[in-house]
Amino acid sequence: MKRFISEEIILNSLEQNIFIKDINSVYLFANDAYASLVHQEVNSIIGKSDYDFFPKDIADKYRKDDRFIIENEEVIDIKESILVDNEYRKIKTIKKPLYEDGKVIAVLGIFWDVTESEKEQESLKKLEYGLNKAQELANIGHWELDLLENKLFWSDEVYRIFGLEPQEFGATYEAFLEYIHPDDKDLVNKVYTESVKIKQGYNVTHRIIRKNGEIGFVEERCVHELDKENNVIRSIGTVHDITERKKAENELSLAYNVFAKMHDGIIITDAQQNIISVNEAFTKISGYQADEIIGKRPSVLSSGWHDEQFYKGVWEKVNNRAQWEGEIVDRKKNGETYIAELKILPIFNNDDILTNYIAITSDISRKKEQEKLIHNLAYFDSLTDLPNKILFEERVTSRIPVMKRIDKKMAIMFIDIDNFKNINDTLGHSIGDHFLIEVSKRIKKILREQDTLARLGGDEFTILIENFESIDKVAYIAQKIVQVFKEPLQIEGQTIFSGVSLGISVYPDDGTTYYELIKAADMAMYQVKDFGKRNYKFYTPSMNESIVKRMNIENNLHNAIKNKEFFLEYQPKVDTKNNNVYGMEALIRWEQPQEGLIRPDEFISIAEDTGQIYDIGLWVFEQAVSDLTEFHKAGKKLIVSINISSKQLENIKFSDDICEIVNKFDIEKKYIDLEITESHIMNNIEEALSILDNLHNLGFKISIDDFGTGYSSLSYLKKLPAQTIKIDRSFVLDIEKDEDDRSIVASIIAMTNALGKDVIAEGSETQGHVDTLKSLECYKIQGYFFSKPLRIKAFSEYLKAFSA
């Protein structure tokens, strides 16, 4: 230590603050600079600690640093803030251990004030940042080329303009040329070379190719710095990104070309409605040349077909900042009138001042003629010349408000020809067509002049009956129609026996819209078919309850996947042993736009009956696997349980189809748990065993759902390749208070454990349920106690909260 003290004179001559402390952080030495800093005499520092000169929190830190240096024999080299004369100063500190005989005996500290230099560096950074930001905002970069040292500098914005990261590599003239469009390289090189030669600046616009391949436009300006001998020693330039300006110019040019070449006529007027421009299409439509019409008002085209009130309505709408759109009869230069489709738009500038009107017009006279020709094709059946479905709907819809106003009823009859398919299949379509023509004639003879008979399509006909004295009159007409078809029809030498099934609905008793009335009549007709055909029935509300609901569900199911009406919710599966969410059950939901949310128990059985369950099931499988894949990518190795219908298992393509989906997402099959309802398996146990064995061998997990409700025997349970048995919720709900339920659950758990299978209980809604199940050694639980089923986003949030 004497050696240290002997160097006191040298240390006192240094501007840096220097001190030495022993291993207990007691000062052994302080130079004059340090003593001055803490406003002490050198002698008054020796033998004291940092707690005598600094606030406790700062002294604690210094003591901690000293201990680190002594114990780890390492050097600390940091910048930190200290309080000097009630002002925090930035200091550079170096502390290192001092040794004697190989042992640390003291801590040497050196520090000096770098506050001002830090401020200067910070100020420089701010200036540099401000310059770069200004260049970035203006899309203007600058560059400098030192010709004496052959050094080139680019600002950050030059890099950005070229699509590069700022200072991505050292700037060179060769790198600059690399980003010039190949067709412009010679131009740029020549301009710069010539500029240096004549010692004058230049201004050039050219294309660039950015790093990502995009083409941009830049404007370059350059000036030269000359030495005393008038030689160019430095070039200073700017690069201005004018890509957007070029785009705007191109768009303006394109807009002009569109204006000039449009097939629709365009008229532009000033705010006083004086024509200032027209395009070529307008001159062809009207016969007026541009110089003949410019300066005049659009009223020169008036045909006289429209009154003053019509034009007043047009301009009231336009002057209320709205677009007027409609049809108008105008007159050409030669006096010929034509029907024009016209749009008038007011145009306002940035100050919200009206500056122009634009009119877009086209001659639709020929189109109107074609519409008349098309009308019959659109509204009448080409085979029978009867009104078709569209016209019938329009007539019924138009009569509904009339009936409401005069408080009268009207009836809709829906007629289906019995066994028409057999006639078509056995006798041919030609005879079938003639048969339908004769059917329409027979019915029409029975109806009154004011009644409407229409053919909806195929063998379906409808009738609109108005102004009847009583329902008995409607029944009488229906009876006559049914009766007339008890006589055979003679078609091309063939005697054809048929009949009709006829359903009737009445406005407003059975509906107040076309769709309600036609649906009710259709339903009544199906009731006739169900009860033997060749008769008629009036609609009754009782028909609507089950039939309508089922028909709606069946019909709406057809487009549910295409219209993206299905979605999945996921209910977590929790392992209470380690308090971990290890899996989730995918549950399908159907949000039908008209009907709202439809429960699975309302539509799954219908989907199974109609065969639609297969496509729906594949949709569920693919969506669930897709969502599972995202969880796996995020590091959450969950298992997803997917309910599988027995109807899906019956399809020979099922295994291939789900394997194809799994391969598409490249996920291991062991994370996919196929839940099969026990009752479905027991319906055809041998076939089910074969299918499930195959799925098990492919690598999928198999679970038996609703266990305990399907009366499966122990021998079959042993054969099932299921890894998991799922206890039905009906046994769990009263498990706390019902001894029988508790015994059943205990038996299932014991049997499952004996067979080496896993067990999970669903329907756990209370703490009591969970505690009872855990006491019975069932630790995997699913139910509302932990969470209701959740949409994928909410489920993801639930996982985060559960594991937090």
PDB file of C-alpha atoms in Angstrom, residues 56 83 107-108 134 137 171 208 314 400 444 492 515 531 535 571 580 676 687 760 782:
ATOM      1  CA  LYS A  56     -27.919   6.249   0.844  1.00  0.00           C
ATOM      2  CA  LEU A  83     -25.440  14.038  -8.005  1.00  0.00           C
ATOM      3  CA  VAL A 107     -10.417  -1.127  -5.251  1.00  0.00           C
ATOM      4  CA  LEU A 108      -9.025   1.564  -7.534  1.00  0.00           C
ATOM      5  CA  ALA A 134     -36.317  16.267 -43.352  1.00  0.00           C
ATOM      6  CA  LEU A 137     -40.236  13.722 -45.513  1.00  0.00           C
ATOM      7  CA  ALA A 171     -21.507   4.060 -51.322  1.00  0.00           C
ATOM      8  CA  ILE A 208     -34.179   3.585 -61.154  1.00  0.00           C
ATOM      9  CA  VAL A 314     -83.240  16.740 -61.425  1.00  0.00           C
ATOM     10  CA  ILE A 400    -100.924  -7.702 -51.520  1.00  0.00           C
ATOM     11  CA  LYS A 444    -107.259 -22.613 -67.557  1.00  0.00           C
ATOM     12  CA  GLU A 492     -99.956 -38.407 -79.493  1.00  0.00           C
ATOM     13  CA  TYR A 515     -92.855 -16.156 -49.836  1.00  0.00           C
ATOM     14  CA  PHE A 531    -101.884 -38.675 -47.514  1.00  0.00           C
ATOM     15  CA  ASN A 535    -106.738 -34.208 -53.537  1.00  0.00           C
ATOM     16  CA  GLN A 571     -64.130 -26.167 -24.833  1.00  0.00           C
ATOM     17  CA  ASN A 580     -52.887 -27.799 -17.291  1.00  0.00           C
ATOM     18  CA  ILE A 676     -67.248 -41.499 -31.548  1.00  0.00           C
ATOM     19  CA  GLU A 687     -68.186 -52.852 -38.791  1.00  0.00           C
ATOM     20  CA  ILE A 760     -62.364 -37.851 -18.848  1.00  0.00           C
ATOM     21  CA  GLN A 782     -64.281 -30.853 -19.163  1.00  0.00           C
TER      22      GLN A 782
END
